[in-house]
Amino acid sequence: MELTTVWFILIAVLWTGYFVLEGFDFGVGILLPFLSRDDTERRTMVRTIGPVWDGNEVWLLVAGGATFAAFPEWYATLFSGFYLPLFLILLALIMRGVALEYRGKSDSTRGWDRAFFWGSLVPAVLWGVAFANIVAGVPLDADHEYTGTLFTLLGPFALLGGLATLLLFTQHGAIFLALRTTGELRRRAVRASRVLVPATMLVVMGFLVLARSGPLSWVAVGMAFAGLLGAVLATAAGRDGWAFTASAVAIVGFVAALFTSLWPNVMPALDPANSLTVTNAASNPYTLTVMTWVAAFFTPVVLGYQAWTYWVFRRRLTGAV
């Protein structure tokens, strides 16, 4: 297998890890004003992700760094053409991080809770908008520079993608809260998951069917559907762990459908002659070789540390401080 293919797959894996782990962080933030009834419950919801949210964001940093090093042309076109949406995502993530860190240090938490909500909602929508545009193709010139405007990125398909990720992450967050809490808060999370199911399945599957391209992407679409269905059945049976696993499988299928639809492009253009592919966007073989050795050594270390963190903080929260 060529190194360009290896790194395309690795970047897909990094985005998958980010969406699976950061997805429930976004979901918890979005659900905060709807599921909590008092400050104790809001504090409990925040504590469910408190030990892990910053570690989950590492997947985004590594995905961006890997794209910059392995496919610099892709990185340059993406971050220049999508500058404003990505800047808004960055601002939202900063606002969310500040809210999570300073919430417990303030006498009044309402402002921080609103910042947590908006800092979760905005990225949950804009990541879907960004990936929908990447899959559908954008206007690029012969130098692979983006020639559209902000409104070019806000077409119906892109907005459908934003709604799909919003619903997918919100349901993922509800299932995570059901797994990590007890009592009335858990029951509300279960009800929220059940309420979200019909819209999530309809929007996500509709988006993926429109986005898919090729037989492999159909397999990934089937995986996403099976994951969503499994989450529904497991939630109905009260099996929170299995429900969360199935929800994670749905997100894996979602991301796999997008990346298998992209291949061998990394940034399709409306004019196929101007598209960026794994070949014309890649770094030289020496760079890819060095990166592969570094990844082979450090990736197990990072995965081991994150697994240990989740194991340590695996117990349900009762609401007691």
mmCIF file of C-alpha atoms in Angstrom:
data_model
loop_
_atom_site.group_PDB
_atom_site.id
_atom_site.type_symbol
_atom_site.label_atom_id
_atom_site.label_comp_id
_atom_site.label_asym_id
_atom_site.label_seq_id
_atom_site.Cartn_x
_atom_site.Cartn_y
_atom_site.Cartn_z
ATOM 1 C CA MET A 1 0.000 0.000 0.000
ATOM 2 C CA GLU A 2 1.358 3.418 -0.951
ATOM 3 C CA LEU A 3 2.135 5.858 1.855
ATOM 4 C CA THR A 4 -0.296 8.411 0.413
ATOM 5 C CA THR A 5 -3.075 5.843 0.857
ATOM 6 C CA VAL A 6 -1.857 4.994 4.349
ATOM 7 C CA TRP A 7 -1.999 8.626 5.412
ATOM 8 C CA PHE A 8 -5.391 9.196 3.834
ATOM 9 C CA ILE A 9 -6.680 6.293 5.941
ATOM 10 C CA LEU A 10 -4.894 7.538 9.066
ATOM 11 C CA ILE A 11 -6.405 11.013 8.696
ATOM 12 C CA ALA A 12 -9.831 9.404 8.310
ATOM 13 C CA VAL A 13 -9.171 7.433 11.519
ATOM 14 C CA LEU A 14 -8.161 10.620 13.345
ATOM 15 C CA TRP A 15 -11.347 12.408 12.308
ATOM 16 C CA THR A 16 -13.332 9.335 13.325
ATOM 17 C CA GLY A 17 -11.755 9.368 16.783
ATOM 18 C CA TYR A 18 -12.419 13.082 17.110
ATOM 19 C CA PHE A 19 -16.087 12.813 16.149
ATOM 20 C CA VAL A 20 -16.710 9.772 18.363
ATOM 21 C CA LEU A 21 -15.072 11.306 21.445
ATOM 22 C CA GLU A 22 -15.697 15.003 20.981
ATOM 23 C CA GLY A 23 -19.157 14.233 19.615
ATOM 24 C CA PHE A 24 -20.550 13.336 23.027
ATOM 25 C CA ASP A 25 -18.825 16.418 24.505
ATOM 26 C CA PHE A 26 -20.729 18.560 22.013
ATOM 27 C CA GLY A 27 -23.923 16.654 22.786
ATOM 28 C CA VAL A 28 -23.617 17.233 26.525
ATOM 29 C CA GLY A 29 -23.110 20.961 25.971
ATOM 30 C CA ILE A 30 -26.083 21.199 23.615
ATOM 31 C CA LEU A 31 -28.339 19.315 26.030
ATOM 32 C CA LEU A 32 -27.221 21.266 29.111
ATOM 33 C CA PRO A 33 -30.083 23.828 29.160
ATOM 34 C CA PHE A 34 -32.706 21.228 28.212
ATOM 35 C CA LEU A 35 -32.003 18.337 30.591
ATOM 36 C CA SER A 36 -30.849 20.107 33.755
ATOM 37 C CA ARG A 37 -33.278 21.572 36.295
ATOM 38 C CA ASP A 38 -30.873 23.249 38.723
ATOM 39 C CA ASP A 39 -27.219 24.078 39.183
ATOM 40 C CA THR A 40 -26.478 20.722 40.806
ATOM 41 C CA GLU A 41 -27.660 18.861 37.717
ATOM 42 C CA ARG A 42 -25.810 21.247 35.411
ATOM 43 C CA ARG A 43 -22.657 20.673 37.438
ATOM 44 C CA THR A 44 -23.169 16.911 37.195
ATOM 45 C CA MET A 45 -23.526 17.111 33.413
ATOM 46 C CA VAL A 46 -20.340 19.155 33.113
ATOM 47 C CA ARG A 47 -18.508 16.701 35.385
ATOM 48 C CA THR A 48 -19.335 13.788 33.064
ATOM 49 C CA ILE A 49 -16.914 15.214 30.486
ATOM 50 C CA GLY A 50 -14.672 17.207 32.834
ATOM 51 C CA PRO A 51 -11.756 14.731 32.964
ATOM 52 C CA VAL A 52 -11.742 13.896 29.249
ATOM 53 C CA TRP A 53 -12.926 16.787 27.057
ATOM 54 C CA ASP A 54 -9.491 18.379 26.598
ATOM 55 C CA GLY A 55 -7.921 15.010 25.780
ATOM 56 C CA ASN A 56 -10.638 14.435 23.177
ATOM 57 C CA GLU A 57 -9.622 17.645 21.395
ATOM 58 C CA VAL A 58 -6.130 16.234 20.871
ATOM 59 C CA TRP A 59 -7.584 14.162 18.022
ATOM 60 C CA LEU A 60 -8.467 17.387 16.188
ATOM 61 C CA LEU A 61 -4.987 18.833 16.675
ATOM 62 C CA VAL A 62 -3.349 15.665 15.404
ATOM 63 C CA ALA A 63 -5.746 15.441 12.440
ATOM 64 C CA GLY A 64 -4.895 19.027 11.461
ATOM 65 C CA GLY A 65 -1.170 18.468 11.951
ATOM 66 C CA ALA A 66 -1.231 15.226 9.961
ATOM 67 C CA THR A 67 -3.077 16.936 7.109
ATOM 68 C CA PHE A 68 -0.546 19.777 7.083
ATOM 69 C CA ALA A 69 2.416 17.386 6.988
ATOM 70 C CA ALA A 70 1.065 14.645 4.719
ATOM 71 C CA PHE A 71 -1.083 16.692 2.311
ATOM 72 C CA PRO A 72 0.078 20.331 2.478
ATOM 73 C CA GLU A 73 -1.820 21.328 -0.680
ATOM 74 C CA TRP A 74 -5.043 20.016 0.848
ATOM 75 C CA TYR A 75 -4.344 21.875 4.095
ATOM 76 C CA ALA A 76 -3.579 25.144 2.283
ATOM 77 C CA THR A 77 -6.695 25.025 0.120
ATOM 78 C CA LEU A 78 -8.951 23.947 2.977
ATOM 79 C CA PHE A 79 -7.802 26.529 5.511
ATOM 80 C CA SER A 80 -7.772 29.403 3.037
ATOM 81 C CA GLY A 81 -11.079 28.605 1.334
ATOM 82 C CA PHE A 82 -12.910 27.665 4.535
ATOM 83 C CA TYR A 83 -11.199 30.345 6.608
ATOM 84 C CA LEU A 84 -14.272 31.992 8.157
ATOM 85 C CA PRO A 85 -16.163 28.778 9.129
ATOM 86 C CA LEU A 86 -12.986 27.268 10.603
ATOM 87 C CA PHE A 87 -12.262 30.519 12.442
ATOM 88 C CA LEU A 88 -15.769 30.434 13.929
ATOM 89 C CA ILE A 89 -15.203 26.825 15.006
ATOM 90 C CA LEU A 90 -11.928 27.832 16.653
ATOM 91 C CA LEU A 91 -13.575 30.718 18.509
ATOM 92 C CA ALA A 92 -16.384 28.442 19.679
ATOM 93 C CA LEU A 93 -13.923 25.809 20.929
ATOM 94 C CA ILE A 94 -11.950 28.475 22.808
ATOM 95 C CA MET A 95 -15.154 29.842 24.349
ATOM 96 C CA ARG A 96 -16.231 26.355 25.384
ATOM 97 C CA GLY A 97 -12.842 25.566 26.914
ATOM 98 C CA VAL A 98 -12.813 28.801 28.905
ATOM 99 C CA ALA A 99 -16.371 28.122 30.107
ATOM 100 C CA LEU A 100 -15.491 24.630 31.302
ATOM 101 C CA GLU A 101 -12.374 25.815 33.127
ATOM 102 C CA TYR A 102 -13.865 28.912 34.787
ATOM 103 C CA ARG A 103 -17.387 27.698 35.521
ATOM 104 C CA GLY A 104 -16.421 26.305 38.915
ATOM 105 C CA LYS A 105 -14.483 29.451 39.853
ATOM 106 C CA SER A 106 -17.409 31.868 39.522
ATOM 107 C CA ASP A 107 -20.302 32.660 41.846
ATOM 108 C CA SER A 108 -22.652 32.967 38.864
ATOM 109 C CA THR A 109 -22.533 30.132 36.339
ATOM 110 C CA ARG A 110 -25.288 31.190 33.922
ATOM 111 C CA GLY A 111 -22.968 33.070 31.576
ATOM 112 C CA TRP A 112 -20.476 30.199 31.487
ATOM 113 C CA ASP A 113 -23.282 27.705 30.839
ATOM 114 C CA ARG A 114 -24.461 29.751 27.855
ATOM 115 C CA ALA A 115 -20.896 29.885 26.558
ATOM 116 C CA PHE A 116 -20.648 26.104 26.970
ATOM 117 C CA PHE A 117 -23.908 25.653 25.036
ATOM 118 C CA TRP A 118 -22.973 27.902 22.097
ATOM 119 C CA GLY A 119 -19.389 26.654 22.111
ATOM 120 C CA SER A 120 -20.784 23.157 21.587
ATOM 121 C CA LEU A 121 -23.606 23.967 19.161
ATOM 122 C CA VAL A 122 -21.585 25.988 16.643
ATOM 123 C CA PRO A 123 -18.866 23.352 15.966
ATOM 124 C CA ALA A 124 -21.460 20.560 15.921
ATOM 125 C CA VAL A 125 -23.173 22.303 12.998
ATOM 126 C CA LEU A 126 -20.168 23.742 11.170
ATOM 127 C CA TRP A 127 -18.185 20.499 11.042
ATOM 128 C CA GLY A 128 -21.058 18.954 9.113
ATOM 129 C CA VAL A 129 -21.249 21.967 6.805
ATOM 130 C CA ALA A 130 -17.498 21.781 6.143
ATOM 131 C CA PHE A 131 -17.410 18.063 5.370
ATOM 132 C CA ALA A 132 -20.531 18.262 3.208
ATOM 133 C CA ASN A 133 -18.780 20.863 1.051
ATOM 134 C CA ILE A 134 -15.589 18.799 0.896
ATOM 135 C CA VAL A 135 -17.497 15.732 -0.313
ATOM 136 C CA ALA A 136 -19.730 17.608 -2.762
ATOM 137 C CA GLY A 137 -16.891 19.630 -4.266
ATOM 138 C CA VAL A 138 -16.114 23.338 -4.248
ATOM 139 C CA PRO A 139 -15.029 25.856 -6.903
ATOM 140 C CA LEU A 140 -11.240 25.628 -7.295
ATOM 141 C CA ASP A 141 -9.103 27.206 -10.007
ATOM 142 C CA ALA A 142 -6.136 25.616 -11.785
ATOM 143 C CA ASP A 143 -3.866 26.597 -8.871
ATOM 144 C CA HIS A 144 -6.192 24.776 -6.441
ATOM 145 C CA GLU A 145 -7.312 28.033 -4.850
ATOM 146 C CA TYR A 146 -10.884 28.441 -3.635
ATOM 147 C CA THR A 147 -12.822 30.893 -5.796
ATOM 148 C CA GLY A 148 -16.201 30.912 -4.058
ATOM 149 C CA THR A 149 -17.606 32.983 -1.201
ATOM 150 C CA LEU A 150 -18.954 32.198 2.252
ATOM 151 C CA PHE A 151 -22.442 31.818 0.806
ATOM 152 C CA THR A 152 -21.119 29.213 -1.647
ATOM 153 C CA LEU A 153 -20.493 27.009 1.397
ATOM 154 C CA LEU A 154 -24.057 27.395 2.685
ATOM 155 C CA GLY A 155 -25.999 25.497 0.055
ATOM 156 C CA PRO A 156 -28.864 23.107 0.871
ATOM 157 C CA PHE A 157 -26.643 20.003 0.902
ATOM 158 C CA ALA A 158 -24.123 21.680 3.214
ATOM 159 C CA LEU A 159 -26.857 22.781 5.617
ATOM 160 C CA LEU A 160 -28.240 19.236 5.573
ATOM 161 C CA GLY A 161 -24.770 18.036 6.564
ATOM 162 C CA GLY A 162 -24.709 20.525 9.427
ATOM 163 C CA LEU A 163 -28.093 19.328 10.652
ATOM 164 C CA ALA A 164 -26.929 15.704 10.381
ATOM 165 C CA THR A 165 -23.879 16.216 12.597
ATOM 166 C CA LEU A 166 -25.888 18.342 15.037
ATOM 167 C CA LEU A 167 -28.469 15.583 15.537
ATOM 168 C CA LEU A 168 -25.886 12.798 15.522
ATOM 169 C CA PHE A 169 -23.739 14.446 18.193
ATOM 170 C CA THR A 170 -26.721 15.474 20.300
ATOM 171 C CA GLN A 171 -28.066 11.933 20.379
ATOM 172 C CA HIS A 172 -24.553 10.629 21.108
ATOM 173 C CA GLY A 173 -24.364 13.048 24.027
ATOM 174 C CA ALA A 174 -27.762 11.929 25.367
ATOM 175 C CA ILE A 175 -26.664 8.294 25.292
ATOM 176 C CA PHE A 176 -23.389 9.210 26.993
ATOM 177 C CA LEU A 177 -25.285 11.029 29.761
ATOM 178 C CA ALA A 178 -27.520 7.988 30.229
ATOM 179 C CA LEU A 179 -24.356 5.904 30.625
ATOM 180 C CA ARG A 180 -22.658 8.266 33.065
ATOM 181 C CA THR A 181 -25.473 9.485 35.334
ATOM 182 C CA THR A 182 -28.165 8.075 37.601
ATOM 183 C CA GLY A 183 -31.646 8.945 38.794
ATOM 184 C CA GLU A 184 -33.893 11.518 37.179
ATOM 185 C CA LEU A 185 -31.096 13.036 35.092
ATOM 186 C CA ARG A 186 -30.419 9.661 33.500
ATOM 187 C CA ARG A 187 -34.124 9.150 32.803
ATOM 188 C CA ARG A 188 -34.320 12.529 31.065
ATOM 189 C CA ALA A 189 -31.254 11.630 28.969
ATOM 190 C CA VAL A 190 -32.885 8.354 27.913
ATOM 191 C CA ARG A 191 -36.082 10.202 26.969
ATOM 192 C CA ALA A 192 -34.083 12.758 24.993
ATOM 193 C CA SER A 193 -32.338 9.992 23.083
ATOM 194 C CA ARG A 194 -35.657 8.371 22.217
ATOM 195 C CA VAL A 195 -37.132 11.699 21.080
ATOM 196 C CA LEU A 196 -34.106 12.422 18.885
ATOM 197 C CA VAL A 197 -34.047 8.999 17.219
ATOM 198 C CA PRO A 198 -36.561 9.527 14.371
ATOM 199 C CA ALA A 199 -35.134 12.865 13.221
ATOM 200 C CA THR A 200 -31.536 11.658 13.584
ATOM 201 C CA MET A 201 -32.081 8.521 11.520
ATOM 202 C CA LEU A 202 -34.020 10.397 8.831
ATOM 203 C CA VAL A 203 -31.564 13.284 8.436
ATOM 204 C CA VAL A 204 -28.322 11.317 8.826
ATOM 205 C CA MET A 205 -29.330 8.540 6.448
ATOM 206 C CA GLY A 206 -30.735 11.014 3.936
ATOM 207 C CA PHE A 207 -27.490 12.972 3.992
ATOM 208 C CA LEU A 208 -25.301 9.870 3.644
ATOM 209 C CA VAL A 209 -27.355 8.480 0.758
ATOM 210 C CA LEU A 210 -26.883 11.773 -1.091
ATOM 211 C CA ALA A 211 -23.166 11.933 -0.197
ATOM 212 C CA ARG A 212 -22.159 8.337 -0.945
ATOM 213 C CA SER A 213 -20.146 7.371 -4.008
ATOM 214 C CA GLY A 214 -19.011 3.829 -4.737
ATOM 215 C CA PRO A 215 -19.629 0.401 -3.195
ATOM 216 C CA LEU A 216 -17.404 0.954 -0.143
ATOM 217 C CA SER A 217 -19.378 4.013 0.848
ATOM 218 C CA TRP A 218 -22.573 1.950 0.705
ATOM 219 C CA VAL A 219 -21.028 -0.449 3.222
ATOM 220 C CA ALA A 220 -20.223 2.514 5.477
ATOM 221 C CA VAL A 221 -23.779 3.850 5.107
ATOM 222 C CA GLY A 222 -25.056 0.430 6.167
ATOM 223 C CA MET A 223 -22.753 0.534 9.188
ATOM 224 C CA ALA A 224 -24.122 3.933 10.191
ATOM 225 C CA PHE A 225 -27.695 2.680 9.889
ATOM 226 C CA ALA A 226 -26.917 -0.462 11.892
ATOM 227 C CA GLY A 227 -25.279 1.655 14.607
ATOM 228 C CA LEU A 228 -28.249 4.003 14.892
ATOM 229 C CA LEU A 229 -30.680 1.093 14.979
ATOM 230 C CA GLY A 230 -28.558 -0.720 17.561
ATOM 231 C CA ALA A 231 -28.480 2.393 19.751
ATOM 232 C CA VAL A 232 -32.285 2.565 19.632
ATOM 233 C CA LEU A 233 -32.716 -1.096 20.582
ATOM 234 C CA ALA A 234 -30.072 -1.025 23.307
ATOM 235 C CA THR A 235 -31.545 2.143 24.824
ATOM 236 C CA ALA A 236 -35.007 0.573 24.863
ATOM 237 C CA ALA A 237 -33.532 -2.477 26.636
ATOM 238 C CA GLY A 238 -31.756 -0.296 29.217
ATOM 239 C CA ARG A 239 -28.309 -1.417 28.056
ATOM 240 C CA ASP A 240 -26.502 1.902 28.223
ATOM 241 C CA GLY A 241 -23.043 0.527 27.452
ATOM 242 C CA TRP A 242 -24.213 -1.234 24.322
ATOM 243 C CA ALA A 243 -26.208 1.840 23.295
ATOM 244 C CA PHE A 244 -23.108 4.009 23.533
ATOM 245 C CA THR A 245 -21.061 1.452 21.566
ATOM 246 C CA ALA A 246 -23.709 1.330 18.849
ATOM 247 C CA SER A 247 -23.841 5.129 18.705
ATOM 248 C CA ALA A 248 -20.055 5.187 18.292
ATOM 249 C CA VAL A 249 -20.364 2.647 15.469
ATOM 250 C CA ALA A 250 -22.875 4.929 13.761
ATOM 251 C CA ILE A 251 -20.377 7.807 13.877
ATOM 252 C CA VAL A 252 -17.623 5.529 12.562
ATOM 253 C CA GLY A 253 -19.884 4.593 9.657
ATOM 254 C CA PHE A 254 -20.759 8.254 9.106
ATOM 255 C CA VAL A 255 -17.124 9.353 8.784
ATOM 256 C CA ALA A 256 -16.192 6.258 6.763
ATOM 257 C CA ALA A 257 -18.980 7.045 4.293
ATOM 258 C CA LEU A 258 -17.592 10.549 3.787
ATOM 259 C CA PHE A 259 -13.980 9.485 3.288
ATOM 260 C CA THR A 260 -14.770 6.513 1.045
ATOM 261 C CA SER A 261 -16.859 8.865 -1.075
ATOM 262 C CA LEU A 262 -13.889 11.241 -1.322
ATOM 263 C CA TRP A 263 -11.256 8.705 -2.425
ATOM 264 C CA PRO A 264 -8.986 9.222 -4.361
ATOM 265 C CA ASN A 265 -9.729 12.940 -4.036
ATOM 266 C CA VAL A 266 -9.018 14.906 -0.892
ATOM 267 C CA MET A 267 -10.614 18.132 -2.125
ATOM 268 C CA PRO A 268 -12.871 17.648 -5.154
ATOM 269 C CA ALA A 269 -13.395 20.632 -7.436
ATOM 270 C CA LEU A 270 -16.524 21.417 -9.408
ATOM 271 C CA ASP A 271 -14.224 21.122 -12.422
ATOM 272 C CA PRO A 272 -12.660 17.648 -11.930
ATOM 273 C CA ALA A 273 -9.455 18.788 -13.662
ATOM 274 C CA ASN A 274 -8.741 21.102 -10.721
ATOM 275 C CA SER A 275 -9.390 18.562 -7.973
ATOM 276 C CA LEU A 276 -6.809 17.806 -5.297
ATOM 277 C CA THR A 277 -6.059 14.097 -5.001
ATOM 278 C CA VAL A 278 -3.933 11.940 -2.709
ATOM 279 C CA THR A 279 -1.246 12.167 -5.400
ATOM 280 C CA ASN A 280 -1.012 15.852 -6.301
ATOM 281 C CA ALA A 281 -1.670 17.088 -2.741
ATOM 282 C CA ALA A 282 0.841 14.836 -0.945
ATOM 283 C CA SER A 283 4.244 15.579 0.571
ATOM 284 C CA ASN A 284 7.369 13.900 -0.770
ATOM 285 C CA PRO A 285 8.000 10.209 0.045
ATOM 286 C CA TYR A 286 10.752 10.976 2.589
ATOM 287 C CA THR A 287 8.411 13.147 4.673
ATOM 288 C CA LEU A 288 5.688 10.505 4.585
ATOM 289 C CA THR A 289 8.184 7.806 5.605
ATOM 290 C CA VAL A 290 9.438 9.746 8.630
ATOM 291 C CA MET A 291 5.862 10.562 9.656
ATOM 292 C CA THR A 292 4.892 6.899 9.416
ATOM 293 C CA TRP A 293 7.666 5.832 11.806
ATOM 294 C CA VAL A 294 6.778 8.585 14.270
ATOM 295 C CA ALA A 295 3.095 7.651 14.149
ATOM 296 C CA ALA A 296 3.874 3.968 14.638
ATOM 297 C CA PHE A 297 5.767 4.777 17.842
ATOM 298 C CA PHE A 298 3.616 7.479 19.467
ATOM 299 C CA THR A 299 0.077 6.430 18.502
ATOM 300 C CA PRO A 300 -0.050 3.394 20.860
ATOM 301 C CA VAL A 301 1.234 5.606 23.697
ATOM 302 C CA VAL A 302 -1.512 8.186 23.179
ATOM 303 C CA LEU A 303 -4.207 5.528 22.806
ATOM 304 C CA GLY A 304 -3.025 3.773 25.948
ATOM 305 C CA TYR A 305 -3.105 6.971 27.976
ATOM 306 C CA GLN A 306 -6.604 7.881 26.799
ATOM 307 C CA ALA A 307 -7.885 4.374 27.484
ATOM 308 C CA TRP A 308 -6.454 4.565 31.006
ATOM 309 C CA THR A 309 -8.133 7.947 31.560
ATOM 310 C CA TYR A 310 -11.545 6.609 30.565
ATOM 311 C CA TRP A 311 -11.062 3.549 32.749
ATOM 312 C CA VAL A 312 -10.211 5.654 35.803
ATOM 313 C CA PHE A 313 -13.272 7.906 35.340
ATOM 314 C CA ARG A 314 -15.667 5.134 34.307
ATOM 315 C CA ARG A 315 -18.081 5.307 37.282
ATOM 316 C CA ARG A 316 -21.503 6.913 37.070
ATOM 317 C CA LEU A 317 -22.050 10.303 38.699
ATOM 318 C CA THR A 318 -24.836 10.561 41.252
ATOM 319 C CA GLY A 319 -25.015 14.358 41.491
ATOM 320 C CA ALA A 320 -23.284 14.551 44.849
ATOM 321 C CA VAL A 321 -20.405 17.046 44.957
#
